[in-house]
Amino acid sequence: MSVWSEPGGFGEGELAGFSDAGQAFFHHEGEVLQSSKVRDDEDAVAALLREAVLPPDIGFLVGRGIATEVLYQAKTIADECGGYAADILIERGFVTSEGYYRALADELGVPFLKLKDLKPEPNLVLKFTRSDLPGLAVLALESRGEGMEFAMAPRPASIAEVLRRAKSDVRVRARLSIASPDSLRRAVAIHGAVRGLEAARPEYSAARLRGRSGPAGTLRAAMLVLMLAALVVFAPRVLMGLAAALFIIGSAARFCAGLHEGREHPLRRGKTPGEADWPPYTVLVPLYREAAVVADLIAALQRLDYPPDLLDIKLLVEEDDRETREALTRHLPGPSFQVVVVPPGGPRTKPKALSYAMRFARGELVTVFDAEDRPDPDQLRKCARLFASGPPSLGGVQARLAVDHAQETFFTRQFALEYATLFDILLPWMSNHRLLLPLGGTSNHFRRRALDDCGGWDPHNVTEDIDIGIRLVRDGWQMVTVASTTWEEAPLTFSAWLNQRVRWHKGWLQTWLVHMRRPGQLWRDLGPTNFLVTVLLFAGTATALIAHPLFIGLVALYAIDHKLMPQLGGLADLTMMGAGAISLVAGYGAAVFAMQRAARLRRLHVRLGDWLALPVYWLLMSLAFAIAVVELVWRPDHWRKTRHGVARGRLKHGLRRPRE
């Protein structure tokens, strides 16, 4: 068991620098800074200890709260072992790493920066390289005036040279700050998590949709809102005609998927791994204010049937979430489990935490679970076999998600039917036809190489699952489903359901805006079939959610009093009304057909009232979509939190599996 923020110290080949920042720090306008001996105005005993007896890496600690005999002992041990006295003092707890570097900053007369104060220069490539001094860690900071400023965390081997050079020229000290290696590394890691995709592949990043990244992003989102409003107000015929066409196409797809009944056709290429050939597997579990479900979560993860020495479970928790961190500390069972503390900075979203944690993941395969998840114990083995037997282009596998307390409330029953239809009917059918898959937010399994290739998760997209699935396919990776279930907790109340649904709709809009920046390129990347699939998934869903209340409104007016209904004027209006009526019948009919098939597979008990309430449920989704459209402009990064651990009727693990 361990609780950590990241591995300590700078390893071989990981000494910090940006474009040879270490060289740049000690050169000014092309001239090498010359040194001169500068002696501190201290008493003679302290000076003697510093310069004649104690090594430079601990000499400046004299008079700073550590007994002189302790410093002598550290020097003696270092001489005998061939190490550095500073490392011995820190390892044995006589001084913390932060205290050591704070003392060094005080010795040099320069600022000491904590993590929250470290803001890397965004225009420099985030890459650790060797600088001109051994063990010198340098980070270029955002410019706050003339000239570049640096934060430094020198290792003991370079302390003497740093002291000599920094004290010899006031220009150096004016540009220098000191930080601990831990803070420096974490600053680089969090900056990479927040800005990595934007820097490497800006065309895939939703950051440019945000208002604070420039007026273009806000303008684009605002234009989308105005276009949707204009369709409703000024061109209802166009909107309803388009919606009718998309409704009918989507209904046909649901009907075909319902006939298919979710049968899997696993890939059969290559060899499945033997007991000695299982790849390392990283499990990422983002948590925020989830203390109530920690015990159940750990128990579910302990049931995973995978070689323990190859299992790398990382529980991701925000730095200020003390309650969850304490709960994790109480329940962590063994070395396979590690807590990764995500530093502040950037949007507080699930994909940011995932991107940060990937710096410390050691698996060749990577999966994501949510706090309330209870995956089938053999899910990792099934996915590992699928990756081994599939082609090298197989980049991701989506497991099935199911609700294990469906009968608790109206919303849990509707949610369970949605999940059963999507994950047990639609996605397996799409997978078998090699179509682009709208991934779920959990239980998606990836090759590490595929994640690295597509740039990883976008921290600014609140439906990171949909986005990364599209990017993988655009980059040539294949996605399939697997017949393994992860049990989840559905929202119990309207407010909880609304929070989740608004976040989903907003993320879908974000993803659509990002990938439609260059429609021609999207067509070339995906191919005609998958391009049309994305149109149905995004534009079709949005259009249907807008037009559905209009259809229902017209039907309601006619039912109350046909005289209240707008008078039809000509063939166009009659055609529109006919298409609308057909699309309503087809949409509800196909949905009910697919849901019945899914309910039978999941053995869900569906009440007559659940079918009759389907129009109301769809109207609520239209309401959530309207809120999401507004929030896309004003709060694009806001993550509407779903509270877990409140369900009363969750079933025991392993019950109600689908009939294969």
XYZ file of C-alpha atoms in Angstrom:
660
model
C 0.000 0.000 0.000
C 1.235 3.492 -0.745
C -0.146 6.994 -0.823
C 1.782 9.280 -3.121
C 1.634 12.166 -5.534
C 4.326 10.899 -7.893
C 7.661 9.055 -7.685
C 10.248 10.953 -5.699
C 13.395 12.487 -7.096
C 14.533 13.023 -10.653
C 15.570 9.822 -12.375
C 18.183 9.195 -15.004
C 17.310 11.157 -18.129
C 14.645 13.155 -16.290
C 16.566 16.230 -15.154
C 14.280 19.147 -15.807
C 14.896 21.622 -18.559
C 13.088 23.285 -21.391
C 15.095 23.686 -24.583
C 18.308 23.497 -22.583
C 16.958 25.777 -19.889
C 19.910 24.944 -17.677
C 22.280 26.373 -20.289
C 20.092 29.432 -20.750
C 20.014 30.158 -17.038
C 23.777 30.520 -16.728
C 24.198 32.520 -19.939
C 23.083 36.092 -20.339
C 23.093 37.819 -23.736
C 25.639 35.301 -25.038
C 28.149 35.963 -22.268
C 29.064 33.294 -19.710
C 28.586 34.646 -16.222
C 31.908 34.748 -14.390
C 32.246 33.816 -10.735
C 33.920 35.546 -7.835
C 34.299 34.471 -4.257
C 31.578 35.988 -2.085
C 31.831 35.262 1.618
C 28.879 35.686 3.927
C 29.161 38.061 6.818
C 28.743 35.397 9.516
C 30.641 34.438 12.607
C 33.958 32.619 12.112
C 32.778 29.304 13.525
C 29.861 29.039 11.102
C 32.105 30.025 8.209
C 34.666 27.364 9.224
C 31.990 24.690 9.409
C 30.632 25.685 6.040
C 33.843 25.880 4.059
C 36.380 23.669 5.802
C 34.420 20.851 7.405
C 30.906 20.347 6.008
C 30.215 19.676 2.318
C 28.412 22.377 0.324
C 25.156 20.414 0.089
C 24.582 20.787 3.860
C 26.913 23.628 4.848
C 24.200 26.238 4.443
C 22.026 24.371 7.007
C 24.256 25.494 9.885
C 22.236 27.612 12.286
C 18.924 26.626 10.700
C 17.517 24.329 13.354
C 19.572 21.155 12.835
C 22.088 20.223 15.526
C 25.736 20.458 14.475
C 26.440 16.864 15.535
C 23.613 15.665 13.238
C 25.228 17.454 10.314
C 28.589 15.852 11.196
C 27.000 12.388 11.380
C 25.313 12.856 8.001
C 28.678 13.865 6.486
C 30.399 10.823 8.005
C 27.745 8.403 6.708
C 27.858 10.010 3.264
C 31.679 9.683 3.140
C 31.457 6.000 4.079
C 28.628 5.177 1.656
C 29.666 7.415 -1.210
C 26.408 9.373 -1.213
C 25.363 12.879 -0.258
C 24.746 14.132 3.245
C 21.649 16.074 2.150
C 19.971 12.892 0.940
C 20.695 11.197 4.268
C 19.181 14.075 6.258
C 16.024 14.040 4.138
C 15.666 10.240 4.091
C 16.034 10.001 7.878
C 13.579 12.800 8.568
C 15.912 15.450 10.030
C 14.644 17.890 7.404
C 11.857 17.693 4.843
C 12.575 18.156 1.176
C 10.570 21.364 1.228
C 12.430 22.604 4.300
C 15.793 21.816 2.689
C 15.046 23.798 -0.464
C 13.435 26.612 1.494
C 16.703 26.939 3.424
C 18.629 26.989 0.140
C 16.391 29.781 -1.169
C 17.002 31.725 2.045
C 20.764 31.204 1.659
C 20.663 32.566 -1.892
C 18.249 35.364 -1.060
C 15.751 34.305 -3.743
C 12.044 33.352 -3.550
C 10.945 29.863 -2.612
C 7.984 28.772 -4.735
C 5.332 26.259 -3.759
C 3.455 24.152 -6.281
C 0.605 26.632 -6.671
C 3.111 29.348 -7.626
C 4.858 27.304 -10.332
C 3.455 28.268 -13.707
C 5.503 26.748 -16.550
C 6.110 28.771 -19.680
C 3.397 27.458 -22.054
C 5.340 28.171 -25.247
C 8.170 25.818 -24.280
C 7.979 22.101 -24.907
C 7.447 20.134 -21.692
C 10.377 17.741 -21.831
C 12.957 16.754 -19.236
C 16.506 16.992 -20.649
C 19.996 17.206 -19.214
C 21.311 20.661 -18.481
C 24.913 21.789 -18.167
C 25.237 20.766 -14.505
C 24.697 17.234 -13.163
C 21.504 16.961 -11.151
C 20.276 20.454 -12.005
C 16.501 20.668 -12.427
C 15.336 23.852 -14.122
C 11.829 24.924 -15.119
C 11.167 27.987 -17.253
C 8.333 30.079 -15.807
C 5.770 32.310 -17.422
C 7.323 35.696 -18.141
C 6.343 38.355 -15.659
C 8.637 41.065 -16.989
C 11.779 41.412 -19.080
C 13.816 38.264 -19.522
C 13.018 34.668 -18.737
C 12.617 33.502 -15.147
C 13.435 30.050 -13.811
C 12.547 27.785 -10.920
C 15.351 25.458 -9.883
C 15.609 22.336 -7.715
C 19.330 21.456 -7.708
C 20.376 18.018 -6.520
C 23.193 17.862 -3.927
C 25.831 17.248 -6.627
C 25.261 20.693 -8.111
C 24.660 22.725 -4.928
C 28.230 24.071 -4.750
C 28.198 25.321 -8.322
C 24.731 26.828 -7.936
C 25.834 28.702 -4.833
C 28.976 29.935 -6.562
C 27.323 31.087 -9.751
C 24.182 32.539 -8.205
C 26.058 34.529 -5.583
C 28.494 35.892 -8.125
C 26.024 37.911 -10.173
C 22.934 39.851 -9.149
C 21.431 39.316 -12.626
C 21.231 35.584 -11.957
C 19.512 36.001 -8.603
C 16.979 38.384 -10.165
C 15.802 35.608 -12.504
C 16.011 32.681 -10.084
C 13.566 30.981 -7.717
C 13.948 27.742 -5.769
C 11.392 24.946 -5.508
C 11.454 21.362 -4.249
C 11.957 18.554 -6.817
C 8.527 17.217 -5.848
C 6.828 20.533 -6.644
C 8.804 20.953 -9.845
C 7.889 17.511 -11.117
C 4.235 17.900 -10.154
C 4.062 21.316 -11.830
C 5.326 19.786 -15.054
C 2.947 16.815 -14.711
C -0.169 18.896 -14.083
C 0.780 21.341 -16.826
C 1.205 18.431 -19.206
C -2.157 16.984 -18.155
C -3.933 20.309 -18.687
C -2.092 21.579 -21.760
C -0.549 18.464 -23.284
C -3.241 17.685 -25.858
C -3.704 21.350 -26.686
C 0.030 21.719 -27.356
C 0.526 18.440 -29.249
C -2.731 18.257 -31.239
C -4.625 21.545 -30.928
C -7.204 20.489 -33.519
C -8.473 17.852 -31.062
C -8.620 20.062 -27.964
C -11.809 21.595 -26.582
C -9.729 24.250 -24.788
C -10.240 26.670 -27.659
C -13.992 26.467 -27.092
C -13.499 28.089 -23.688
C -14.093 31.786 -23.297
C -10.881 32.495 -21.432
C -8.785 31.028 -24.238
C -9.961 33.832 -26.505
C -13.186 35.220 -27.967
C -13.275 32.656 -30.788
C -14.379 29.786 -28.543
C -17.195 31.743 -26.892
C -18.294 33.103 -30.269
C -18.472 29.605 -31.764
C -20.572 28.266 -28.895
C -22.801 31.364 -28.965
C -23.321 30.959 -32.712
C -24.421 27.359 -32.132
C -27.010 28.545 -29.595
C -28.283 31.230 -31.979
C -28.515 28.770 -34.879
C -30.545 26.327 -32.791
C -32.825 29.122 -31.573
C -33.267 30.404 -35.142
C -34.299 26.950 -36.352
C -36.959 26.730 -33.663
C -38.344 30.236 -34.188
C -37.884 31.018 -37.881
C -37.564 27.674 -39.642
C -39.646 25.104 -37.747
C -40.538 23.331 -40.997
C -36.862 22.801 -41.849
C -36.102 21.675 -38.318
C -38.995 19.261 -38.114
C -38.350 17.860 -41.585
C -34.691 17.249 -40.758
C -35.609 15.779 -37.398
C -38.159 13.475 -39.013
C -35.562 12.129 -41.455
C -32.986 11.566 -38.719
C -35.625 10.032 -36.425
C -36.579 7.503 -39.079
C -32.936 6.578 -39.839
C -32.141 6.213 -36.155
C -35.292 4.160 -35.613
C -34.269 1.791 -38.409
C -30.873 1.326 -36.746
C -32.521 0.572 -33.390
C -34.842 -1.939 -34.998
C -31.941 -3.733 -36.723
C -29.941 -3.744 -33.486
C -32.938 -5.158 -31.635
C -33.133 -8.031 -34.081
C -29.434 -8.662 -33.501
C -29.981 -8.986 -29.708
C -26.441 -8.044 -28.741
C -24.684 -11.182 -29.956
C -20.911 -10.932 -29.777
C -18.552 -11.993 -32.551
C -15.125 -11.987 -30.879
C -12.001 -11.509 -32.943
C -9.947 -14.635 -33.535
C -6.473 -13.688 -34.661
C -3.169 -14.512 -33.039
C -2.717 -16.346 -29.760
C -4.332 -15.736 -26.405
C -1.876 -15.117 -23.557
C -0.677 -17.971 -21.428
C -0.430 -17.642 -17.662
C 3.103 -16.257 -17.964
C 2.251 -13.811 -20.760
C -0.386 -11.529 -19.252
C 0.512 -7.863 -19.849
C 0.718 -5.312 -17.002
C -2.720 -3.758 -16.539
C -3.374 -0.272 -15.128
C -6.760 0.457 -13.566
C -7.549 4.169 -13.141
C -10.354 5.147 -10.742
C -11.026 8.918 -10.446
C -12.640 9.898 -7.150
C -14.003 13.157 -5.810
C -15.989 13.301 -2.585
C -16.569 9.555 -2.703
C -15.744 8.524 0.877
C -19.141 6.805 1.177
C -18.353 4.233 -1.526
C -14.642 3.622 -0.893
C -15.135 0.377 1.052
C -17.415 -1.132 -1.627
C -15.094 0.072 -4.375
C -12.011 -1.550 -2.822
C -13.937 -4.786 -2.305
C -15.021 -4.810 -5.961
C -11.487 -4.138 -7.201
C -10.102 -6.885 -4.967
C -12.368 -9.350 -6.764
C -10.626 -8.690 -10.082
C -9.122 -11.962 -11.271
C -5.740 -10.878 -12.639
C -2.139 -11.654 -11.604
C -1.561 -9.328 -8.615
C 2.028 -8.504 -9.553
C 0.807 -7.266 -12.961
C -2.096 -5.254 -11.587
C -1.515 -1.515 -11.195
C -4.578 0.061 -9.525
C -4.389 3.824 -9.166
C -7.050 5.663 -7.162
C -7.080 9.320 -8.194
C -8.161 11.868 -5.618
C -8.066 15.660 -5.571
C -5.592 17.297 -3.209
C -8.280 19.110 -1.185
C -10.546 16.044 -0.836
C -9.299 15.010 2.608
C -12.331 12.910 3.502
C -11.874 10.587 0.516
C -8.116 10.421 1.044
C -8.598 9.396 4.672
C -11.133 6.744 3.672
C -8.706 5.353 1.094
C -5.900 5.232 3.651
C -8.103 3.167 5.960
C -9.128 0.635 3.322
C -6.152 0.138 0.990
C -5.313 -3.579 1.103
C -1.983 -4.142 -0.630
C 0.815 -3.083 -2.985
C -1.357 -3.266 -6.115
C -3.300 -0.238 -4.850
C -1.845 3.270 -4.917
C -3.403 6.655 -4.282
C -2.429 9.388 -6.732
C -3.082 12.876 -5.399
C -4.037 15.198 -8.263
C -2.658 18.712 -7.726
C -4.821 21.791 -8.322
C -4.563 23.649 -11.592
C -6.686 23.768 -14.707
C -10.257 22.468 -14.867
C -11.330 20.074 -12.113
C -12.540 17.307 -14.388
C -12.281 13.547 -14.600
C -10.183 13.598 -17.811
C -7.657 15.951 -16.216
C -7.166 13.494 -13.357
C -6.812 10.627 -15.852
C -4.259 12.525 -17.934
C -2.227 13.373 -14.833
C -2.236 9.779 -13.595
C -1.049 8.394 -16.929
C 2.445 9.752 -16.182
C 2.712 7.121 -13.438
C 0.827 4.227 -15.064
C 2.938 1.145 -15.812
C 0.415 -0.990 -17.703
C 0.479 -1.926 -21.368
C -3.302 -2.018 -21.089
C -5.324 0.684 -19.327
C -8.915 0.788 -18.126
C -11.102 3.306 -16.305
C -13.671 2.552 -13.604
C -15.918 4.944 -11.707
C -16.270 5.113 -7.932
C -19.495 3.088 -7.765
C -18.469 0.425 -10.297
C -18.487 -3.321 -9.662
C -16.932 -5.036 -12.700
C -17.179 -8.749 -13.369
C -14.086 -10.366 -11.811
C -12.900 -11.806 -15.135
C -13.286 -8.569 -17.115
C -9.557 -7.764 -17.312
C -8.681 -11.281 -18.455
C -11.405 -11.184 -21.124
C -10.140 -7.878 -22.460
C -6.488 -8.967 -22.355
C -7.410 -12.075 -24.369
C -9.318 -9.922 -26.832
C -6.352 -7.587 -27.329
C -4.023 -10.575 -27.750
C -6.284 -12.372 -30.240
C -7.254 -9.246 -32.178
C -5.298 -7.354 -34.816
C -2.615 -4.809 -33.835
C -5.051 -2.054 -34.843
C -7.412 -2.987 -31.989
C -7.092 0.072 -29.764
C -10.061 -0.109 -27.405
C -12.667 -2.439 -25.915
C -15.928 -1.346 -24.314
C -17.497 -3.552 -21.643
C -21.222 -3.532 -20.910
C -22.639 -1.219 -18.234
C -25.748 -2.154 -16.252
C -27.792 -0.725 -13.379
C -28.107 -3.030 -10.375
C -30.944 -1.234 -8.538
C -33.317 -0.619 -11.427
C -36.538 -0.975 -9.433
C -35.782 1.759 -6.901
C -37.261 4.876 -8.572
C -38.735 6.065 -11.859
C -35.355 7.436 -12.936
C -33.418 4.289 -12.090
C -35.884 2.206 -14.133
C -35.617 4.489 -17.153
C -31.837 4.658 -16.761
C -31.590 0.868 -16.576
C -33.612 0.530 -19.790
C -31.379 3.108 -21.512
C -28.210 1.338 -20.446
C -29.524 -2.093 -21.416
C -30.540 -0.820 -24.856
C -27.237 0.954 -25.478
C -24.723 -1.514 -24.071
C -26.515 -4.839 -24.629
C -28.150 -4.098 -27.983
C -26.837 -1.083 -29.916
C -23.090 -1.136 -29.202
C -22.592 -4.881 -29.893
C -24.479 -4.434 -33.171
C -22.328 -1.413 -34.096
C -19.171 -3.275 -33.083
C -20.019 -6.224 -35.319
C -20.463 -3.844 -38.255
C -17.131 -2.098 -37.517
C -18.859 1.203 -36.783
C -17.628 4.008 -34.569
C -18.647 3.359 -30.952
C -19.880 6.049 -28.532
C -17.862 4.828 -25.560
C -19.223 4.798 -22.029
C -17.481 6.818 -19.345
C -16.264 3.696 -17.598
C -15.102 0.154 -18.314
C -13.437 1.144 -21.557
C -10.121 -0.650 -21.989
C -7.272 0.699 -24.129
C -3.877 -0.213 -25.438
C -1.441 2.204 -23.835
C 0.089 2.807 -27.268
C -3.297 3.833 -28.675
C -3.858 6.338 -25.857
C -0.430 7.869 -26.382
C -0.956 7.955 -30.134
C -4.209 9.939 -29.982
C -2.996 12.341 -27.281
C -4.879 10.924 -24.286
C -7.934 12.419 -22.646
C -8.941 16.034 -23.192
C -9.174 17.719 -19.760
C -11.491 20.390 -21.164
C -14.110 17.991 -22.519
C -16.728 16.861 -19.995
C -17.556 13.724 -22.032
C -14.004 12.555 -22.508
C -15.185 9.035 -23.371
C -17.066 10.034 -26.546
C -14.241 12.324 -27.641
C -11.402 9.842 -27.222
C -13.386 7.136 -29.008
C -13.717 9.361 -32.080
C -10.034 10.349 -31.982
C -8.941 6.718 -31.813
C -10.983 5.849 -34.889
C -9.713 8.954 -36.701
C -6.171 7.779 -36.028
C -6.857 4.343 -37.478
C -7.600 2.324 -34.326
C -10.453 -0.167 -34.108
C -12.998 -0.347 -31.269
C -15.040 -3.409 -30.237
C -17.292 -4.518 -27.375
C -16.846 -7.402 -24.949
C -19.495 -9.502 -23.186
C -18.532 -8.520 -19.648
C -20.627 -6.406 -17.288
C -19.819 -3.561 -14.929
C -22.617 -2.808 -12.477
C -23.278 0.866 -11.804
C -25.427 3.093 -9.630
C -28.029 5.168 -11.474
C -29.274 8.593 -10.275
C -32.195 8.251 -7.874
C -33.741 11.719 -8.104
C -34.588 14.228 -10.791
C -31.894 16.698 -9.667
C -29.183 14.014 -9.731
C -30.398 12.754 -13.101
C -30.505 16.306 -14.494
C -26.930 17.062 -13.400
C -25.623 13.985 -15.151
C -27.706 14.473 -18.291
C -26.748 18.152 -18.674
C -23.074 17.226 -18.406
C -23.492 14.526 -21.044
C -25.343 16.770 -23.487
C -22.835 19.595 -23.019
C -19.953 17.220 -23.631
C -21.574 15.852 -26.775
C -21.920 19.419 -28.081
C -18.284 20.141 -27.185
C -17.150 17.021 -29.009
C -19.245 17.840 -32.074
C -17.837 21.381 -32.267
C -14.268 20.106 -31.904
C -14.454 17.425 -34.565
C -16.496 19.495 -37.021
C -13.859 22.232 -37.155
C -12.789 20.656 -40.446
C -15.659 18.517 -41.756
C -13.722 17.498 -44.854
C -10.843 16.172 -42.787
C -13.270 14.346 -40.493
C -14.826 12.689 -43.570
C -11.396 11.575 -44.788
C -10.322 10.314 -41.359
C -13.486 8.353 -40.577
C -14.643 7.343 -44.014
C -18.174 7.921 -45.368
C -19.944 5.346 -43.171
C -18.494 6.420 -39.834
C -18.886 10.079 -40.795
C -22.609 9.464 -41.228
C -22.637 7.622 -37.890
C -21.206 10.713 -36.171
C -23.835 12.881 -37.864
C -26.577 10.600 -36.526
C -25.002 10.461 -33.059
C -24.493 14.188 -32.643
C -26.541 16.257 -35.090
C -29.316 13.653 -35.091
C -29.541 13.548 -31.298
C -29.473 17.341 -30.985
C -32.078 17.865 -33.702
C -34.348 15.202 -32.226
C -34.114 16.700 -28.743
C -35.102 20.103 -30.105
C -37.851 18.912 -32.432
C -39.424 16.345 -30.107
C -41.138 18.936 -27.844
C -42.508 20.625 -30.991
C -43.934 17.340 -32.251
C -45.458 16.621 -28.840
C -46.838 20.157 -28.672
C -48.591 19.832 -32.023
C -50.086 16.491 -31.026
C -51.256 17.951 -27.706
C -52.881 20.943 -29.450
C -54.708 18.669 -31.834
C -55.849 16.408 -28.974
C -57.181 19.351 -26.945
C -58.869 21.168 -29.818
C -57.877 20.815 -33.453
C -58.881 24.454 -33.994
C -55.926 25.511 -31.820
C -53.549 23.809 -34.201
C -51.801 26.021 -36.792
C -53.567 25.814 -40.132
C -51.776 23.706 -42.679
C -50.878 25.604 -45.802
C -50.179 23.479 -48.805
C -48.394 20.288 -49.647
C -45.213 21.221 -47.743
C -47.040 21.530 -44.427
C -49.021 18.355 -45.009
C -45.810 16.515 -45.854
C -44.136 17.891 -42.747
C -46.990 16.805 -40.515
C -47.080 13.377 -42.116
C -43.319 12.948 -41.699
C -43.590 14.127 -38.125
C -46.321 11.648 -37.321
C -44.416 8.812 -38.981
C -41.211 9.724 -37.169
C -42.991 9.792 -33.805
C -44.534 6.383 -34.392
C -41.267 4.967 -35.766
C -39.172 6.530 -33.010
C -41.310 5.294 -30.142
C -41.932 1.955 -31.810
C -38.263 1.216 -32.464
C -37.291 2.425 -28.991
C -39.861 0.210 -27.306
C -38.880 -2.757 -29.486
C -35.162 -2.380 -28.663
C -35.886 -1.748 -24.978
C -38.064 -4.844 -24.731
C -35.305 -6.952 -26.224
C -32.745 -5.372 -23.899
C -34.988 -5.812 -20.852
C -35.411 -9.495 -21.698
C -31.645 -9.948 -22.007
C -31.050 -8.168 -18.675
C -34.096 -9.786 -17.065
C -35.459 -6.384 -16.098
C -39.014 -6.144 -14.846
C -40.627 -3.332 -16.864
C -43.955 -1.875 -15.773
C -46.618 -0.615 -18.128
C -46.170 2.837 -16.627
C -42.523 2.872 -17.688
C -43.537 2.523 -21.342
C -46.332 5.083 -21.028
C -43.936 7.546 -19.355
C -41.405 7.359 -22.170
C -42.617 10.617 -23.859
C -42.278 12.442 -20.531
C -38.774 11.063 -20.057
C -37.765 12.216 -23.523
C -39.204 15.678 -22.814
C -37.029 15.849 -19.697
C -34.033 15.029 -21.872
C -34.953 17.975 -24.106
C -35.007 20.184 -21.008
C -31.550 18.943 -20.016
C -30.319 19.626 -23.546
C -31.600 23.220 -23.409
C -29.727 23.802 -20.132
C -26.604 22.207 -21.605
C -26.680 24.546 -24.611
C -26.730 27.603 -22.339
C -24.061 26.151 -20.032
C -21.803 25.455 -23.021
C -21.424 29.219 -23.446
C -21.230 30.322 -19.824
C -19.671 27.355 -17.970
C -18.005 25.068 -20.542
C -15.573 23.458 -18.071
C -18.051 23.019 -15.221
C -18.323 19.384 -14.114
C -21.752 18.626 -12.644
C -20.943 16.133 -9.920
C -23.050 12.991 -9.525
C -23.301 11.816 -5.917
C -22.780 8.085 -5.374
C -23.414 5.711 -2.512
C -27.045 6.767 -1.976
C -28.831 3.797 -3.578
C -30.612 1.576 -1.087
C -31.343 -1.495 -3.177
C -28.081 -2.423 -4.910
C -27.892 -6.121 -5.687
C -25.125 -8.457 -4.688
C -22.292 -8.700 -7.171
C -22.859 -11.199 -9.975
C -26.678 -11.259 -10.058
C -28.767 -10.603 -13.152
C -26.137 -11.190 -15.794
C -27.423 -10.955 -19.364
C -28.313 -14.135 -21.172
C -25.495 -14.700 -23.670
